[in-house]
Coordinates of C-alpha atoms and ligand atoms in Angstrom, one line a residue:
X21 CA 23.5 -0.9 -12.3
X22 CA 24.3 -2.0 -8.8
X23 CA 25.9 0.8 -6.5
X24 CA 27.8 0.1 -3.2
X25 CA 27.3 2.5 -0.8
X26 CA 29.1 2.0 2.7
X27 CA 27.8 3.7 5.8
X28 CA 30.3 4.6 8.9
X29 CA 28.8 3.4 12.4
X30 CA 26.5 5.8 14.0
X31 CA 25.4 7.2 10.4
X32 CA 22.3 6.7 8.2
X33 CA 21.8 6.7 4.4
X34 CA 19.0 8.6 3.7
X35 CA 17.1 8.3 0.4
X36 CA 13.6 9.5 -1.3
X37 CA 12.2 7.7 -4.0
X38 CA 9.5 7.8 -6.4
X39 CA 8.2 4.9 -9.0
X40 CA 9.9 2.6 -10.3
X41 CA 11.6 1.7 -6.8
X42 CA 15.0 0.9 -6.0
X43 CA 16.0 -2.4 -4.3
X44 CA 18.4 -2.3 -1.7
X45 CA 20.6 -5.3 -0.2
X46 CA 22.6 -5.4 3.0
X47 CA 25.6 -6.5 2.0
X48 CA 27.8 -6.3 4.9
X49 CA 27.3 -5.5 8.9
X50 CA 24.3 -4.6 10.5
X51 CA 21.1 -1.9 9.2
X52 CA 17.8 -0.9 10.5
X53 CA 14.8 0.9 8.6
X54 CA 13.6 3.2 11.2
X55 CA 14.3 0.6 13.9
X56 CA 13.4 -2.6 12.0
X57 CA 16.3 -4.5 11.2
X58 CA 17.6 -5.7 7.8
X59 CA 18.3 -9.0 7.3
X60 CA 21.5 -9.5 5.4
X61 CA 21.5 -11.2 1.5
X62 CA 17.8 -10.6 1.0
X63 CA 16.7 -7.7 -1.2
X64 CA 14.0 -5.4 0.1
X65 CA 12.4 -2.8 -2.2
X66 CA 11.1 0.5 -1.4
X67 CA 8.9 2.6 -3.9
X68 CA 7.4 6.4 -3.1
X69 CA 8.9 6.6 0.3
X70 CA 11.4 9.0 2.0
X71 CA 13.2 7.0 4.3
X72 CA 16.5 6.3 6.0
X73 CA 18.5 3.0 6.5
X74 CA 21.0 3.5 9.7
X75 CA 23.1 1.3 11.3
X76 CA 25.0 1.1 14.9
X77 CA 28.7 -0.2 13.8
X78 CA 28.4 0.5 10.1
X79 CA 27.2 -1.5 6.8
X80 CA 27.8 -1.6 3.2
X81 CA 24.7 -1.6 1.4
X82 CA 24.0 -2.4 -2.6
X83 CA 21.8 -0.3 -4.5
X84 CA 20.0 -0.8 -7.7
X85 CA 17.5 1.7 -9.0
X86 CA 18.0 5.6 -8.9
X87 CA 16.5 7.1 -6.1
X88 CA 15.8 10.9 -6.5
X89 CA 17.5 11.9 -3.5
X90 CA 20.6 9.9 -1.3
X91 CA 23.2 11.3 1.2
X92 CA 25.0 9.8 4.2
X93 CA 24.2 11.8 7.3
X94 CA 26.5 11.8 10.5
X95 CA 24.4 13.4 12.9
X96 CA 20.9 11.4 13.7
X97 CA 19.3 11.4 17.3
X98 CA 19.3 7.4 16.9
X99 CA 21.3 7.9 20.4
X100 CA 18.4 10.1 21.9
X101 CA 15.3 7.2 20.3
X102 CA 17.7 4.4 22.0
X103 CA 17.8 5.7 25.5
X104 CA 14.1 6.8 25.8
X105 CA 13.2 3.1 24.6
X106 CA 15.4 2.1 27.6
X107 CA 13.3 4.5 29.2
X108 CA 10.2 3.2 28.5
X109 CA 11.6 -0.2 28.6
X110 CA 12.3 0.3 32.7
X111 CA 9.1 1.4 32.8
X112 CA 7.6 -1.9 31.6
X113 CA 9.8 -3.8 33.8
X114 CA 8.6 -1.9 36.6
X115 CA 4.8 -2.2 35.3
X116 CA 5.8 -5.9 35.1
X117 CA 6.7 -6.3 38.7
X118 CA 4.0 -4.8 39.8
X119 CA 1.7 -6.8 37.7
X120 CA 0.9 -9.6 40.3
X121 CA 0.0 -6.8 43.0
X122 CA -1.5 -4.3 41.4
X123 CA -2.7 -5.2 38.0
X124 CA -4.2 -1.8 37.3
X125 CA -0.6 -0.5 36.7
X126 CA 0.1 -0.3 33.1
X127 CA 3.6 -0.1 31.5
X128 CA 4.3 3.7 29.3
X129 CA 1.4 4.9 27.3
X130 CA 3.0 7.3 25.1
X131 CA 1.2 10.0 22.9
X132 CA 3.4 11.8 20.2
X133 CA 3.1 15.0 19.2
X134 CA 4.3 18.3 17.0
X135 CA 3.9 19.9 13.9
X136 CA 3.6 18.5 10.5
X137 CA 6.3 16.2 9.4
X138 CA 8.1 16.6 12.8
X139 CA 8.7 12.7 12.3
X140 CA 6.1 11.5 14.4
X141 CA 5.6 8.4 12.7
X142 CA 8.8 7.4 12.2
X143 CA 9.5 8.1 16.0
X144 CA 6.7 5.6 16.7
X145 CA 8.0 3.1 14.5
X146 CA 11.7 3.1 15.7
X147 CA 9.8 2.6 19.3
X148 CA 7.8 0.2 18.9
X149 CA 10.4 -1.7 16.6
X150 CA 12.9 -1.8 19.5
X151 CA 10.1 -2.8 21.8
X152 CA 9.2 -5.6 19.7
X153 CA 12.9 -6.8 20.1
X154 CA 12.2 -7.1 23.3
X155 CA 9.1 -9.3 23.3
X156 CA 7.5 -6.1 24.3
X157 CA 4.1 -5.5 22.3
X158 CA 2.6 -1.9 22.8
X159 CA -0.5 -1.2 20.8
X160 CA -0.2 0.8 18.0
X161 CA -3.1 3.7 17.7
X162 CA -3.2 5.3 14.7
X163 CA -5.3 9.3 15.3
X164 CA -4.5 9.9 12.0
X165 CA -7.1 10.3 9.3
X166 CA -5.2 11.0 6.0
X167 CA -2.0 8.8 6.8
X168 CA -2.9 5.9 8.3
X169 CA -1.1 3.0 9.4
X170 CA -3.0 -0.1 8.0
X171 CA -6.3 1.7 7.4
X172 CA -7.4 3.3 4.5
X173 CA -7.8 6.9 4.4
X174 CA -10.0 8.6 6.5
X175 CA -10.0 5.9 9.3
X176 CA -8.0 6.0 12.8
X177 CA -7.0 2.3 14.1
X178 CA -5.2 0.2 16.7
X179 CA -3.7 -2.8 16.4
X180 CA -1.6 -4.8 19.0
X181 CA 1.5 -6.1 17.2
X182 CA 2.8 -9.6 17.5
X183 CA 5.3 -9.4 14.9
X184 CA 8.1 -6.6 13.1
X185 CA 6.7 -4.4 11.5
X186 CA 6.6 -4.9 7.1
X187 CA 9.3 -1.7 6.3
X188 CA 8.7 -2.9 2.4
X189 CA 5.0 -2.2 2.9
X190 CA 3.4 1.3 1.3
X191 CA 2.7 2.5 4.9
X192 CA 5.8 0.8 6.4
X193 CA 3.9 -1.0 8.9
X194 CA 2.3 -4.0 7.0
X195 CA -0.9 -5.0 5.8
X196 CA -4.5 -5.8 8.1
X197 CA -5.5 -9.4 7.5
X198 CA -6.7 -10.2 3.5
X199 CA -7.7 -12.4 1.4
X200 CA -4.2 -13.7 0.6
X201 CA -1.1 -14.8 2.0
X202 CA 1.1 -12.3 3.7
X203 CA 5.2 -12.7 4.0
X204 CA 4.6 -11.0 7.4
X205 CA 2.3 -11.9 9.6
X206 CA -1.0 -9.5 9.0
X207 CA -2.4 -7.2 11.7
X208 CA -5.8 -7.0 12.7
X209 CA -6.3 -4.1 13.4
X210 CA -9.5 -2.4 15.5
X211 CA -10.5 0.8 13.2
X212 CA -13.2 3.1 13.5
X213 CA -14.2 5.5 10.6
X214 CA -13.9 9.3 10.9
X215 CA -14.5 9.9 7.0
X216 CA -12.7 13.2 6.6
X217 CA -9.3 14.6 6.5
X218 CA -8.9 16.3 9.5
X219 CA -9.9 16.4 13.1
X220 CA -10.9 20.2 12.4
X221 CA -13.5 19.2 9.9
X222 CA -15.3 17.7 12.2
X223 CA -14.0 18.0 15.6
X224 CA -16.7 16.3 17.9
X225 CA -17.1 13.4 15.6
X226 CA -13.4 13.3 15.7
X227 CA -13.2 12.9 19.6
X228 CA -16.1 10.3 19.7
X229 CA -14.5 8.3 17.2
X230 CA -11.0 8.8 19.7
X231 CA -12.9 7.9 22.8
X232 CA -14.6 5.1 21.2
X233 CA -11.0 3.4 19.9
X234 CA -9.6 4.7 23.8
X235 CA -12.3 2.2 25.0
X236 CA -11.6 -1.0 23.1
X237 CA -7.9 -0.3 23.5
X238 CA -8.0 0.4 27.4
X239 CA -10.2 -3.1 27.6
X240 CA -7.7 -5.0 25.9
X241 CA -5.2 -3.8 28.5
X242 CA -7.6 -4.5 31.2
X243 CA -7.5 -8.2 29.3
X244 CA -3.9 -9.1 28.3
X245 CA -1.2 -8.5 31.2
X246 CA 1.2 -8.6 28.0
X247 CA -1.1 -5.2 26.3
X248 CA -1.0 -3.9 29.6
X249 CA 2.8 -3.8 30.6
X250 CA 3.4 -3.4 27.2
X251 CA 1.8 -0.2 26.9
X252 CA 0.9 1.5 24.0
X253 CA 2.2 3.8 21.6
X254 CA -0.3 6.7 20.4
X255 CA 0.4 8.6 16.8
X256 CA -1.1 12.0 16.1
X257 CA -1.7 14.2 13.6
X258 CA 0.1 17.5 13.5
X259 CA -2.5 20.7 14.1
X260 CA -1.8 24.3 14.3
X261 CA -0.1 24.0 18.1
X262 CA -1.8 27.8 18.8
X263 CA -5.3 26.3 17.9
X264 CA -7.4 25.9 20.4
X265 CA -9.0 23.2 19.3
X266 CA -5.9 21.3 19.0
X267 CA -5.3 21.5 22.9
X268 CA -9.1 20.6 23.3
X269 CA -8.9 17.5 21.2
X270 CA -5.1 16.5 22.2
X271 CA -6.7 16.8 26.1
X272 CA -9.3 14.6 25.1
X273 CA -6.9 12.4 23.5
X274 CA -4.8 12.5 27.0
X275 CA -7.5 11.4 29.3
X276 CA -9.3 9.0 26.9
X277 CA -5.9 6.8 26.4
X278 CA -4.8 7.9 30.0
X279 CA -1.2 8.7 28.4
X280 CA 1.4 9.0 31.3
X281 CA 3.7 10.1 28.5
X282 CA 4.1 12.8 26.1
X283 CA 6.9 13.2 23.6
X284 CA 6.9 16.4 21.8
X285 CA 8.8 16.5 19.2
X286 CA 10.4 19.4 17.0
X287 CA 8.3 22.6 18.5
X288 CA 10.0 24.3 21.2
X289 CA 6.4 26.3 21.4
X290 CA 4.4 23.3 21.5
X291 CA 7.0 22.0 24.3
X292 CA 6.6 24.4 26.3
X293 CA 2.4 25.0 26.1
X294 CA 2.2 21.3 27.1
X295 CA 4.6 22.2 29.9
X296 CA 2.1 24.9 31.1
X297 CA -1.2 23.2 30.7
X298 CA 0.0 20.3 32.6
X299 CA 2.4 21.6 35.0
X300 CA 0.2 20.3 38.5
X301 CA -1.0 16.7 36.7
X302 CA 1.6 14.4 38.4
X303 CA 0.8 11.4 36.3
X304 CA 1.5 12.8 33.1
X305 CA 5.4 13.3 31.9
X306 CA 6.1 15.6 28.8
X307 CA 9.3 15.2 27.1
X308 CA 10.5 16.9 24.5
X309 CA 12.5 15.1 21.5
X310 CA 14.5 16.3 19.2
X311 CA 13.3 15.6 15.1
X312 CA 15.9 13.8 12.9
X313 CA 17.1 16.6 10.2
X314 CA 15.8 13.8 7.6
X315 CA 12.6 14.3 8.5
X316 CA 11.0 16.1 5.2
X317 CA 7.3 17.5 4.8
X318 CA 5.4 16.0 1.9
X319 CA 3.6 18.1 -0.3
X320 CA -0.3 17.1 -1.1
X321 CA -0.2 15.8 -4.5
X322 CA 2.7 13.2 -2.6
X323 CA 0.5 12.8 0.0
X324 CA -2.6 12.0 -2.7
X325 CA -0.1 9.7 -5.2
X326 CA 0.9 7.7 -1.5
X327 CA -2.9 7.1 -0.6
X328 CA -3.2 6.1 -4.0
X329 CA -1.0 3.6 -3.5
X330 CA -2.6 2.3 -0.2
X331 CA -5.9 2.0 -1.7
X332 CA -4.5 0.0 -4.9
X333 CA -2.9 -2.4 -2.5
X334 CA -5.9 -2.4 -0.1
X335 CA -7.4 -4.1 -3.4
X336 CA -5.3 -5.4 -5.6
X337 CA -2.0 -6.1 -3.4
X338 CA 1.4 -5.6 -4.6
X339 CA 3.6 -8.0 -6.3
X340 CA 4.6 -10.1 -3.1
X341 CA 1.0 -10.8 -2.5
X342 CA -1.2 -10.0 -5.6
X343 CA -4.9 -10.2 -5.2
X344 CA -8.2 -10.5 -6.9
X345 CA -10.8 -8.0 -6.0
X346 CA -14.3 -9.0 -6.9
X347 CA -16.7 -6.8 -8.9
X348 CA -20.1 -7.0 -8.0
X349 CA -23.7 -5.2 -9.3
X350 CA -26.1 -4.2 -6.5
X351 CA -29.3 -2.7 -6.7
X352 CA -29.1 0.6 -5.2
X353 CA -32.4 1.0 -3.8
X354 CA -31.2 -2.0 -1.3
X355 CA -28.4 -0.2 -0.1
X356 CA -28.3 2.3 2.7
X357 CA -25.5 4.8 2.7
X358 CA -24.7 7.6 4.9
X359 CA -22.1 10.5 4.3
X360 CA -20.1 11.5 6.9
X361 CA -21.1 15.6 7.5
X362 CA -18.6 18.3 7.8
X363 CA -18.9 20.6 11.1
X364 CA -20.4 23.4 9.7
X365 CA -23.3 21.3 7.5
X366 CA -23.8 19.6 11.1
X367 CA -24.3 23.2 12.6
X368 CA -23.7 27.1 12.2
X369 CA -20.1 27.7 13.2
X370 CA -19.9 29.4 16.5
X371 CA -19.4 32.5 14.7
X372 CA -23.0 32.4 13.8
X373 CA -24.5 31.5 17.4
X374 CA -26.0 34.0 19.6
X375 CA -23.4 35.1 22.3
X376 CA -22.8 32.5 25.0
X377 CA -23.7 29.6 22.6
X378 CA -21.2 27.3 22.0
X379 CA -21.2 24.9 18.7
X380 CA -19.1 21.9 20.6
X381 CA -21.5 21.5 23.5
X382 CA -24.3 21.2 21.1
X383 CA -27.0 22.8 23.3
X384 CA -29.9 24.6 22.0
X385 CA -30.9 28.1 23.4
X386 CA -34.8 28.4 24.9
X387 CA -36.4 27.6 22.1
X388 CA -33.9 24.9 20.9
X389 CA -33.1 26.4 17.8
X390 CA -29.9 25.3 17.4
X391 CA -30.6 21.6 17.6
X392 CA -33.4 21.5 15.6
X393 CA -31.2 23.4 13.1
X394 CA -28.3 20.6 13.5
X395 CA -31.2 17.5 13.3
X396 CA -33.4 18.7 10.9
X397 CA -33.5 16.3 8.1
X398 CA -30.0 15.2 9.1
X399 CA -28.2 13.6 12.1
X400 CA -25.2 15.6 13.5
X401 CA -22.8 13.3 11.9
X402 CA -24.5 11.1 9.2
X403 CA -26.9 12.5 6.8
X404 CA -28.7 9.1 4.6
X405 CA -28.0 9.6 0.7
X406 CA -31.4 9.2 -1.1
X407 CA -31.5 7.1 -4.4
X408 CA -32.1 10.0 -6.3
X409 CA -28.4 11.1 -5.1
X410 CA -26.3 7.8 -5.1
X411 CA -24.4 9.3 -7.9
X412 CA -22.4 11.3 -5.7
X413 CA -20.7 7.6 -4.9
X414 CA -18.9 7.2 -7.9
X415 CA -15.6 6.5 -7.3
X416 CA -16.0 7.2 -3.3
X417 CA -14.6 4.6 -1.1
X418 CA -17.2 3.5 1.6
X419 CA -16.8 2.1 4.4
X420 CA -19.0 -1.4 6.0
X421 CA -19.7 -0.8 9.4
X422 CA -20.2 -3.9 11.8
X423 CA -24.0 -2.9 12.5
X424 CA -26.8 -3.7 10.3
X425 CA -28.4 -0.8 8.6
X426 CA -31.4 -0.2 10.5
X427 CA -29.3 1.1 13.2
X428 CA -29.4 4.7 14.6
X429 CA -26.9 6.9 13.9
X430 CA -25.5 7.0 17.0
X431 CA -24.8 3.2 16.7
X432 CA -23.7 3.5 13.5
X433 CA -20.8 6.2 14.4
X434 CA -19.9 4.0 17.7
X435 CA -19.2 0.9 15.6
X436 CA -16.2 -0.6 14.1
X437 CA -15.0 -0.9 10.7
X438 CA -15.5 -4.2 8.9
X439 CA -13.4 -3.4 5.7
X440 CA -14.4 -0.8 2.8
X441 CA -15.7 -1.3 -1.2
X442 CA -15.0 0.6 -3.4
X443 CA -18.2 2.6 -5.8
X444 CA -16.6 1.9 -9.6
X445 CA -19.8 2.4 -11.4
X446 CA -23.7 4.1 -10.7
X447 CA -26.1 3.7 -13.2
X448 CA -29.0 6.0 -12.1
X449 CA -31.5 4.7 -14.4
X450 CA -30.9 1.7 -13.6
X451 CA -30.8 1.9 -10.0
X452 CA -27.7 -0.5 -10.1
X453 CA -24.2 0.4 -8.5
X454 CA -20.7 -1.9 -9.4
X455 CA -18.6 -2.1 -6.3
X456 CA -15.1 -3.4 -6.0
X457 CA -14.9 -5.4 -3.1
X458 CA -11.7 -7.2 -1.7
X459 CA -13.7 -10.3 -0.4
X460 CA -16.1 -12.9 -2.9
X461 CA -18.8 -12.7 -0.7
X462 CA -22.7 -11.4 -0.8
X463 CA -22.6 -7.5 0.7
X464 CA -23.4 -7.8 4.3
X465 CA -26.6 -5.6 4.8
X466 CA -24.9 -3.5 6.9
X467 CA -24.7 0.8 6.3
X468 CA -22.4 1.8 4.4
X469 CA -20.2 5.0 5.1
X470 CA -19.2 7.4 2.4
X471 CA -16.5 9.8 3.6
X472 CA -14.5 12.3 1.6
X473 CA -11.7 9.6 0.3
X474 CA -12.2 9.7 -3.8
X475 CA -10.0 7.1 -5.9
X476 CA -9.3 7.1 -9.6
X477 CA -8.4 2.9 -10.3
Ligands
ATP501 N1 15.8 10.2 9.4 C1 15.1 10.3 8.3 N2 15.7 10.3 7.1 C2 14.9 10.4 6.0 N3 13.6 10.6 6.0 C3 13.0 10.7 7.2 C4 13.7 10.5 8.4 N4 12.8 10.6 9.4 C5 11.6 10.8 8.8 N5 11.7 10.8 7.5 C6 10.6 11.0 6.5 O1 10.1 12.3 6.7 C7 8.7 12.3 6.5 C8 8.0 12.9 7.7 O2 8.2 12.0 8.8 P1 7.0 11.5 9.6 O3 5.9 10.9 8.8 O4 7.6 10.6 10.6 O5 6.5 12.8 10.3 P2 5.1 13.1 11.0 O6 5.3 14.1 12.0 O7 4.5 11.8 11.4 O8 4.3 13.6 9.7 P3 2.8 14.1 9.7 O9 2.8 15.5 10.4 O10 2.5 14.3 8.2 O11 2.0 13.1 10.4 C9 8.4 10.9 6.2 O12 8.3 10.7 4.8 C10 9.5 10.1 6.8 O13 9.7 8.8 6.2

């Protein structure tokens, strides 16, 4: 049954919904989905997303499907996103005059931050949509791990956007290039694999993998005059704000992407810490925002069903763009795989280190105890699964990196991401392994990285 819902101007309609979807129309006036605008006629569908349609001077939309949740809210802080993109929009023009003179001026990188579910990501979006409308393209970076953008789990990305963004798509975002046709023009993204869930697992792997993407994506501004005024748009994941770590790795964040701007959103605390720690630094401009009442925190098993969803269409696609994944046998003895190590297999917590010792630095005291502890047998990051072990793959998504696997593990942590397989079946009698892979090609003899994202097809 079809329902008509019409929204007054300055209002959104807000809606969660699980599977099956609903399909909503625009049926009259004008609509955006966190910034992207609805075209009007066309259905679009939405399935397992919590989300909000809103629109400027008012719209009457039709509904089919039930979702779980749906009210009209009046008060949004659409107002409050639309001025700071004017904001950042002067600021591009400015970078933009400046261009010819001074090249190394680059238009607003913006870092966002708060706690969990703060609406971070949807902030980002609505930004980078009404940039886009602008024939502005700031690079998206994705920090990360367990939501990403056009990754799959356990990865952090960039990508510089040349087109609007795919609001239909499981991440909202749209998909990396594939083996198919997209309706939307596919990303292709730059992504680096971190391999756990959070940047507290493993937090000096975290911040190489950061600096690493921080260098390909300052390059590319270096490169493109369009990147560079452009600026770029950095999206974080949400720490406890009293950790100290968090302030370590969001400095490190700071300086690696040399943000200029940071948006805080929904932690008065967090505001006002930021505010402290970077009262003398000239350059950099925190702002605080205020979060949309919509926003809503997702509970795990949400979070697990969603990433679900991104690995299925990693492999299969979704019904706009279906694809064939290829199954193929390899001999496991052929294959080298790594796993991605937690901080404290990599090393004894700091807890455990004489007084004066810190884990982070990684130094070792006289007699280099500590290191030899942290490199005996394993790298700090990587440790190489034997045969014997290769069951521990089954059903692990791993990830091809771009360097053959005779590498070290340093250059095996610096490189990129060439696209993931996924480990259906491990006979270890055998010594042969079924992997789903999304392209029908040979395996590139490349390593492998296991990290800790499972999947049940
Ligand atoms: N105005 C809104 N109306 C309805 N839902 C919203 C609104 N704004 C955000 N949400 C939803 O709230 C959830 C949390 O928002 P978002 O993902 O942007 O927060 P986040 O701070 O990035 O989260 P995390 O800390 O998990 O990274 C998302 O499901 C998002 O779609």
């Amino acid at each position: 049954m079809t329902k008509k819902i019409d929204v007054p101007k300055g209002c959104e309609w807000r809606f969660e919904v699980e599977e099956p979807g609903i399909q909503i129309r625009l049926a009259t006036g004008n609509a955006e989905y966190f910034g992207t605008e609805l075209a009007l006629g066309p259905p679009y569908n939405f399935e397992q997303v919590k989300g909000a349609i809103f629109t400027w001077q008012g719209c009457t939309l039709e509904v089919e499907g039930e979702p779980s949740v749906e009210y009209v809210a009046e008060e949004t802080p659409m107002c409050t996103y639309l001025n700071l993109h004017f904001a950042l929009e002067n600021l591009r023009k400015k970078a933009e005059e400046n261009a010819s003179m001074d090249p190394s001026i680059s238009g607003p990188r913006v870092c966002l931050i708060g706690p969990k579910s703060s609406g971070k990501t949807s902030v980002l979006k609505i930004l980078e949509s009404y940039a886009l409308k602008q024939s502005r393209h700031p690079i998206c970076v994705d920090l990360d791990p367990s939501q990403p953008m056009v990754a799959l789990p356990g990865s952090i990305s960039a990508f510089h956007n040349a087109t609007i963004l795919d609001i239909q798509e499981a991440t909202g975002f749209g998909t990396s290039m594939s083996t198919g046709p997209t309706h939307i023009l596919a990303k292709s993204p730059l992504v680096y694999n971190y391999g756990l869930d959070s940047p507290l697992d493993n937090p000096k792997l975290y911040k190489s993998c950061c600096s690493r993407l921080a260098l390909a994506v300052n390059s590319r501004m270096t490169q493109s005059v369009d990147a560079s005024v452009s600026g770029c748009l950095v999206d974080t994941c949400s720490l406890q704000e009293n950790n100290e770590r968090y302030q370590d790795t969001l400095h490190s964040i700071i300086t690696d992407f040399r943000i200029n701007i940071v948006l805080v959103l929904g932690s008065e605390r967090l505001y006002s810490t930021m505010k402290r720690n970077y009262n003398n630094a000239s350059w950099l401009s925190v702002v605080k925002l205020p979060s949309s009442g919509g926003c809503i925190e997702r509970e795990p098993e949400w979070i697990t069903r969603w990433q679900s969803r991104c690995l299925k269409q990693y492999f299969y696609g979704d019904e706009r763009m279906p694809l064939s994944p290829l199954s193929i046998i390899v001999d496991s003895t052929q294959l080298v795989v790594y796993r991605v190590l937690e901080a404290s297999e990599s090393g004894p917590k700091s807890s455990v280190l004489p007084i004066g010792f810190e884990e982070e630095s990684g130094q070792s005291d006289d007699k280099g105890n500590y290191m030899s502890l942290a490199l005996s047998g394993k790298g700090q990051y990587l440790e190489r699964i034997t045969t014997e072990a290769m069951t521990i793959l089954q059903n692990s998504i791993l990830a091809i990196s771009s360097v053959s696997e005779d590498e070290n593990e340093t250059a095996i942590i610096d490189s990129c991401i060439l696209g993931y397989v996924f480990v259906t079946d491990v006979d270890d009698v055998k010594n042969r392994m079924t992997l789903l892979s999304p392209v029908p090609d040979r395996l590139p003899s490349n390593a492998l990285i296991m990290g800790t994202c499972k999947w049940q097809e």
